Amino acid sequence: MDKQQTAFDMPASTDVAWCPGCGNHKVIEAVGGALEALRIEPEHLVMVSGIGQAAKAPQYLKVNMFNGLHGRALPAALGIRLANKELTVVVESGDGDLYGEGGNHFLHAIRRNFNVTIIAHDNMIYGLTKGQASPTSRRCMKTPVQVGGVLLEPFNPLAVALALDAPFVARAFAGNVEQTRSIIMEAIRFKGCALVDVFQPCVVFNKLNTYQWFRENTCELPEDHDPSDRQMAMAQAFRSDPLPLGIFYRNDKRKIYEDLAGTGEPLFRQTPTSDEAFRAMLEAFR
């Protein structure tokens, strides 16, 4: 079925750096479809990213965006939310950018639980820098750098997120755009820190985890899975053969950081600080 056009699609003439067949195309198709279906006003949306092929995603959608340093999308996203909590904030990041360079921010974003949707394009490789192992690369996979095979067990983002009491944890496969779109919609609707880890093949640098590999090595969560049961979610997060897809965990009771911090009116609505008050503040910090 041909891709449906959305208000968030860039013109067809846009120069896209991604390879033909790259899973990133499928992820932003799902993201654009989710934003359209949720009727989100573009002026009320900001997408934030760091560095990497996945981090280019906001550049290929008609959205307000902030592209920051490698692994530093989440602190910028928090700042945007604190400045204006009326905005919908979505972070798009790759497995290297989010779980590697940005690993510390990943932990503390979950701990703070501010209202952000985190979409991890998880292709289990560093694609921008030509194919070395990322935190989620499979053990023993050979790469141009790890020529003898990856030595370490892969980072398990879902288990780590659950251990930190992330209130919304899900996993999708970019090859199934409809399911990915549906999960992303639920994540954006959710009030709190929502993680969606999306398997998306890198067709050039990862010859192991292909579309076919993901189809053969993933499955749906069991029909009796209860997403309110954290222990059950953790047990599913540790399954690896096959890897489950769906919404693992959801906790609507955790307070978000913005409410705990008592953020009031967005900064742009507040009365500008007078020159006198500004000088007094400077003096106080001398």
PDB file of N, CA and C in Angstrom, residues 6-64:
ATOM      1  N   THR A   6       0.845  13.127   4.757  1.00  0.00           N
ATOM      2  CA  THR A   6       0.354  13.821   5.947  1.00  0.00           C
ATOM      3  C   THR A   6       0.814  15.274   5.909  1.00  0.00           C
ATOM      4  N   ALA A   7       0.231  16.086   6.784  1.00  0.00           N
ATOM      5  CA  ALA A   7       0.608  17.505   6.864  1.00  0.00           C
ATOM      6  C   ALA A   7       2.044  17.670   7.327  1.00  0.00           C
ATOM      7  N   PHE A   8       2.642  16.616   7.845  1.00  0.00           N
ATOM      8  CA  PHE A   8       4.000  16.698   8.381  1.00  0.00           C
ATOM      9  C   PHE A   8       5.057  16.247   7.364  1.00  0.00           C
ATOM     10  N   ASP A   9       4.627  15.833   6.171  1.00  0.00           N
ATOM     11  CA  ASP A   9       5.578  15.369   5.157  1.00  0.00           C
ATOM     12  C   ASP A   9       6.262  16.541   4.474  1.00  0.00           C
ATOM     13  N   MET A  10       7.569  16.420   4.267  1.00  0.00           N
ATOM     14  CA  MET A  10       8.312  17.407   3.502  1.00  0.00           C
ATOM     15  C   MET A  10       8.030  17.189   2.018  1.00  0.00           C
ATOM     16  N   PRO A  11       8.327  18.188   1.170  1.00  0.00           N
ATOM     17  CA  PRO A  11       8.127  18.002  -0.275  1.00  0.00           C
ATOM     18  C   PRO A  11       8.915  16.803  -0.801  1.00  0.00           C
ATOM     19  N   ALA A  12       8.387  16.176  -1.833  1.00  0.00           N
ATOM     20  CA  ALA A  12       9.033  14.987  -2.400  1.00  0.00           C
ATOM     21  C   ALA A  12      10.443  15.278  -2.897  1.00  0.00           C
ATOM     22  N   SER A  13      10.703  16.553  -3.205  1.00  0.00           N
ATOM     23  CA  SER A  13      12.028  16.927  -3.734  1.00  0.00           C
ATOM     24  C   SER A  13      13.076  17.065  -2.635  1.00  0.00           C
ATOM     25  N   THR A  14      12.692  16.899  -1.364  1.00  0.00           N
ATOM     26  CA  THR A  14      13.635  17.046  -0.245  1.00  0.00           C
ATOM     27  C   THR A  14      14.781  16.036  -0.365  1.00  0.00           C
ATOM     28  N   ASP A  15      15.980  16.528  -0.212  1.00  0.00           N
ATOM     29  CA  ASP A  15      17.165  15.669  -0.304  1.00  0.00           C
ATOM     30  C   ASP A  15      17.340  14.913   1.017  1.00  0.00           C
ATOM     31  N   VAL A  16      17.084  13.617   0.988  1.00  0.00           N
ATOM     32  CA  VAL A  16      17.166  12.782   2.192  1.00  0.00           C
ATOM     33  C   VAL A  16      18.462  11.965   2.140  1.00  0.00           C
ATOM     34  N   ALA A  17      19.206  11.999   3.229  1.00  0.00           N
ATOM     35  CA  ALA A  17      20.528  11.359   3.250  1.00  0.00           C
ATOM     36  C   ALA A  17      20.458   9.848   3.486  1.00  0.00           C
ATOM     37  N   TRP A  18      19.316   9.343   3.909  1.00  0.00           N
ATOM     38  CA  TRP A  18      19.206   7.935   4.237  1.00  0.00           C
ATOM     39  C   TRP A  18      19.236   7.053   2.992  1.00  0.00           C
ATOM     40  N   CYS A  19      19.760   5.861   3.140  1.00  0.00           N
ATOM     41  CA  CYS A  19      19.837   4.905   2.036  1.00  0.00           C
ATOM     42  C   CYS A  19      18.437   4.403   1.663  1.00  0.00           C
ATOM     43  N   PRO A  20      18.212   4.054   0.397  1.00  0.00           N
ATOM     44  CA  PRO A  20      16.955   3.394   0.036  1.00  0.00           C
ATOM     45  C   PRO A  20      16.786   2.112   0.860  1.00  0.00           C
ATOM     46  N   GLY A  21      15.623   1.922   1.405  1.00  0.00           N
ATOM     47  CA  GLY A  21      15.357   0.721   2.209  1.00  0.00           C
ATOM     48  C   GLY A  21      15.688   0.869   3.673  1.00  0.00           C
ATOM     49  N   CYS A  22      16.331   1.975   4.069  1.00  0.00           N
ATOM     50  CA  CYS A  22      16.674   2.193   5.481  1.00  0.00           C
ATOM     51  C   CYS A  22      15.408   2.187   6.334  1.00  0.00           C
ATOM     52  N   GLY A  23      15.475   1.558   7.491  1.00  0.00           N
ATOM     53  CA  GLY A  23      14.328   1.509   8.384  1.00  0.00           C
ATOM     54  C   GLY A  23      13.893   2.854   8.917  1.00  0.00           C
ATOM     55  N   ASN A  24      14.789   3.853   8.849  1.00  0.00           N
ATOM     56  CA  ASN A  24      14.409   5.196   9.304  1.00  0.00           C
ATOM     57  C   ASN A  24      13.221   5.743   8.524  1.00  0.00           C
ATOM     58  N   HIS A  25      13.149   5.403   7.211  1.00  0.00           N
ATOM     59  CA  HIS A  25      12.018   5.879   6.398  1.00  0.00           C
ATOM     60  C   HIS A  25      10.701   5.390   7.006  1.00  0.00           C
ATOM     61  N   LYS A  26      10.696   4.137   7.429  1.00  0.00           N
ATOM     62  CA  LYS A  26       9.472   3.557   7.996  1.00  0.00           C
ATOM     63  C   LYS A  26       9.119   4.202   9.337  1.00  0.00           C
ATOM     64  N   VAL A  27      10.145   4.531  10.117  1.00  0.00           N
ATOM     65  CA  VAL A  27       9.884   5.118  11.431  1.00  0.00           C
ATOM     66  C   VAL A  27       9.236   6.491  11.279  1.00  0.00           C
ATOM     67  N   ILE A  28       9.779   7.346  10.381  1.00  0.00           N
ATOM     68  CA  ILE A  28       9.165   8.675  10.280  1.00  0.00           C
ATOM     69  C   ILE A  28       7.815   8.596   9.572  1.00  0.00           C
ATOM     70  N   GLU A  29       7.605   7.562   8.757  1.00  0.00           N
ATOM     71  CA  GLU A  29       6.263   7.367   8.206  1.00  0.00           C
ATOM     72  C   GLU A  29       5.276   7.099   9.348  1.00  0.00           C
ATOM     73  N   ALA A  30       5.698   6.271  10.290  1.00  0.00           N
ATOM     74  CA  ALA A  30       4.848   5.971  11.444  1.00  0.00           C
ATOM     75  C   ALA A  30       4.666   7.203  12.329  1.00  0.00           C
ATOM     76  N   VAL A  31       5.735   7.959  12.534  1.00  0.00           N
ATOM     77  CA  VAL A  31       5.655   9.169  13.369  1.00  0.00           C
ATOM     78  C   VAL A  31       4.728  10.200  12.733  1.00  0.00           C
ATOM     79  N   GLY A  32       4.911  10.456  11.427  1.00  0.00           N
ATOM     80  CA  GLY A  32       4.056  11.428  10.735  1.00  0.00           C
ATOM     81  C   GLY A  32       2.599  11.009  10.780  1.00  0.00           C
ATOM     82  N   GLY A  33       2.346   9.726  10.594  1.00  0.00           N
ATOM     83  CA  GLY A  33       0.980   9.224  10.653  1.00  0.00           C
ATOM     84  C   GLY A  33       0.378   9.384  12.038  1.00  0.00           C
ATOM     85  N   ALA A  34       1.188   9.148  13.067  1.00  0.00           N
ATOM     86  CA  ALA A  34       0.702   9.295  14.444  1.00  0.00           C
ATOM     87  C   ALA A  34       0.368  10.750  14.753  1.00  0.00           C
ATOM     88  N   LEU A  35       1.242  11.670  14.347  1.00  0.00           N
ATOM     89  CA  LEU A  35       0.996  13.096  14.595  1.00  0.00           C
ATOM     90  C   LEU A  35      -0.266  13.553  13.879  1.00  0.00           C
ATOM     91  N   GLU A  36      -0.439  13.069  12.644  1.00  0.00           N
ATOM     92  CA  GLU A  36      -1.628  13.428  11.865  1.00  0.00           C
ATOM     93  C   GLU A  36      -2.887  12.886  12.545  1.00  0.00           C
ATOM     94  N   ALA A  37      -2.841  11.635  12.937  1.00  0.00           N
ATOM     95  CA  ALA A  37      -4.019  11.006  13.544  1.00  0.00           C
ATOM     96  C   ALA A  37      -4.383  11.664  14.867  1.00  0.00           C
ATOM     97  N   LEU A  38      -3.385  12.135  15.596  1.00  0.00           N
ATOM     98  CA  LEU A  38      -3.644  12.790  16.883  1.00  0.00           C
ATOM     99  C   LEU A  38      -4.053  14.253  16.725  1.00  0.00           C
ATOM    100  N   ARG A  39      -4.033  14.737  15.475  1.00  0.00           N
ATOM    101  CA  ARG A  39      -4.404  16.130  15.169  1.00  0.00           C
ATOM    102  C   ARG A  39      -3.572  17.113  15.986  1.00  0.00           C
ATOM    103  N   ILE A  40      -2.306  16.850  16.092  1.00  0.00           N
ATOM    104  CA  ILE A  40      -1.414  17.761  16.811  1.00  0.00           C
ATOM    105  C   ILE A  40      -1.118  18.967  15.933  1.00  0.00           C
ATOM    106  N   GLU A  41      -1.291  20.148  16.505  1.00  0.00           N
ATOM    107  CA  GLU A  41      -0.996  21.373  15.762  1.00  0.00           C
ATOM    108  C   GLU A  41       0.525  21.522  15.642  1.00  0.00           C
ATOM    109  N   PRO A  42       1.038  21.704  14.418  1.00  0.00           N
ATOM    110  CA  PRO A  42       2.502  21.801  14.260  1.00  0.00           C
ATOM    111  C   PRO A  42       3.152  22.855  15.144  1.00  0.00           C
ATOM    112  N   GLU A  43       2.438  23.984  15.382  1.00  0.00           N
ATOM    113  CA  GLU A  43       3.036  25.042  16.202  1.00  0.00           C
ATOM    114  C   GLU A  43       3.114  24.665  17.683  1.00  0.00           C
ATOM    115  N   HIS A  44       2.447  23.570  18.062  1.00  0.00           N
ATOM    116  CA  HIS A  44       2.490  23.121  19.463  1.00  0.00           C
ATOM    117  C   HIS A  44       3.386  21.900  19.639  1.00  0.00           C
ATOM    118  N   LEU A  45       4.199  21.646  18.644  1.00  0.00           N
ATOM    119  CA  LEU A  45       5.048  20.447  18.657  1.00  0.00           C
ATOM    120  C   LEU A  45       6.509  20.835  18.442  1.00  0.00           C
ATOM    121  N   VAL A  46       7.392  20.237  19.233  1.00  0.00           N
ATOM    122  CA  VAL A  46       8.837  20.386  19.014  1.00  0.00           C
ATOM    123  C   VAL A  46       9.459  19.001  19.006  1.00  0.00           C
ATOM    124  N   MET A  47      10.248  18.724  17.989  1.00  0.00           N
ATOM    125  CA  MET A  47      10.994  17.462  17.958  1.00  0.00           C
ATOM    126  C   MET A  47      12.464  17.779  18.225  1.00  0.00           C
ATOM    127  N   VAL A  48      13.086  16.932  19.026  1.00  0.00           N
ATOM    128  CA  VAL A  48      14.454  17.176  19.475  1.00  0.00           C
ATOM    129  C   VAL A  48      15.306  15.959  19.140  1.00  0.00           C
ATOM    130  N   SER A  49      16.535  16.215  18.716  1.00  0.00           N
ATOM    131  CA  SER A  49      17.423  15.084  18.394  1.00  0.00           C
ATOM    132  C   SER A  49      18.861  15.465  18.693  1.00  0.00           C
ATOM    133  N   GLY A  50      19.722  14.453  18.641  1.00  0.00           N
ATOM    134  CA  GLY A  50      21.144  14.680  18.872  1.00  0.00           C
ATOM    135  C   GLY A  50      21.912  14.533  17.566  1.00  0.00           C
ATOM    136  N   ILE A  51      22.788  13.546  17.512  1.00  0.00           N
ATOM    137  CA  ILE A  51      23.601  13.319  16.326  1.00  0.00           C
ATOM    138  C   ILE A  51      23.438  11.867  15.870  1.00  0.00           C
ATOM    139  N   GLY A  52      23.474  11.670  14.573  1.00  0.00           N
ATOM    140  CA  GLY A  52      23.369  10.311  14.027  1.00  0.00           C
ATOM    141  C   GLY A  52      22.377  10.283  12.887  1.00  0.00           C
ATOM    142  N   GLN A  53      22.302   9.150  12.192  1.00  0.00           N
ATOM    143  CA  GLN A  53      21.350   9.045  11.085  1.00  0.00           C
ATOM    144  C   GLN A  53      19.923   9.197  11.605  1.00  0.00           C
ATOM    145  N   ALA A  54      19.594   8.528  12.701  1.00  0.00           N
ATOM    146  CA  ALA A  54      18.248   8.633  13.248  1.00  0.00           C
ATOM    147  C   ALA A  54      17.945  10.061  13.688  1.00  0.00           C
ATOM    148  N   ALA A  55      18.960  10.757  14.173  1.00  0.00           N
ATOM    149  CA  ALA A  55      18.763  12.115  14.675  1.00  0.00           C
ATOM    150  C   ALA A  55      18.422  13.099  13.565  1.00  0.00           C
ATOM    151  N   LYS A  56      18.567  12.668  12.312  1.00  0.00           N
ATOM    152  CA  LYS A  56      18.163  13.527  11.193  1.00  0.00           C
ATOM    153  C   LYS A  56      16.650  13.497  10.984  1.00  0.00           C
ATOM    154  N   ALA A  57      15.970  12.586  11.647  1.00  0.00           N
ATOM    155  CA  ALA A  57      14.536  12.393  11.393  1.00  0.00           C
ATOM    156  C   ALA A  57      13.726  13.696  11.467  1.00  0.00           C
ATOM    157  N   PRO A  58      13.903  14.549  12.510  1.00  0.00           N
ATOM    158  CA  PRO A  58      13.103  15.780  12.556  1.00  0.00           C
ATOM    159  C   PRO A  58      13.345  16.708  11.362  1.00  0.00           C
ATOM    160  N   GLN A  59      14.509  16.572  10.706  1.00  0.00           N
ATOM    161  CA  GLN A  59      14.781  17.412   9.537  1.00  0.00           C
ATOM    162  C   GLN A  59      13.916  17.025   8.345  1.00  0.00           C
ATOM    163  N   TYR A  60      13.340  15.829   8.390  1.00  0.00           N
ATOM    164  CA  TYR A  60      12.566  15.346   7.258  1.00  0.00           C
ATOM    165  C   TYR A  60      11.065  15.346   7.550  1.00  0.00           C
ATOM    166  N   LEU A  61      10.682  16.120   8.567  1.00  0.00           N
ATOM    167  CA  LEU A  61       9.266  16.335   8.877  1.00  0.00           C
ATOM    168  C   LEU A  61       9.041  17.839   9.017  1.00  0.00           C
ATOM    169  N   LYS A  62       7.833  18.292   8.679  1.00  0.00           N
ATOM    170  CA  LYS A  62       7.497  19.711   8.828  1.00  0.00           C
ATOM    171  C   LYS A  62       7.139  19.980  10.283  1.00  0.00           C
ATOM    172  N   VAL A  63       8.144  20.187  11.094  1.00  0.00           N
ATOM    173  CA  VAL A  63       7.936  20.403  12.522  1.00  0.00           C
ATOM    174  C   VAL A  63       8.940  21.433  13.034  1.00  0.00           C
ATOM    175  N   ASN A  64       8.644  22.021  14.196  1.00  0.00           N
ATOM    176  CA  ASN A  64       9.660  22.779  14.913  1.00  0.00           C
ATOM    177  C   ASN A  64      10.672  21.770  15.445  1.00  0.00           C
TER     178      ASN A  64
END
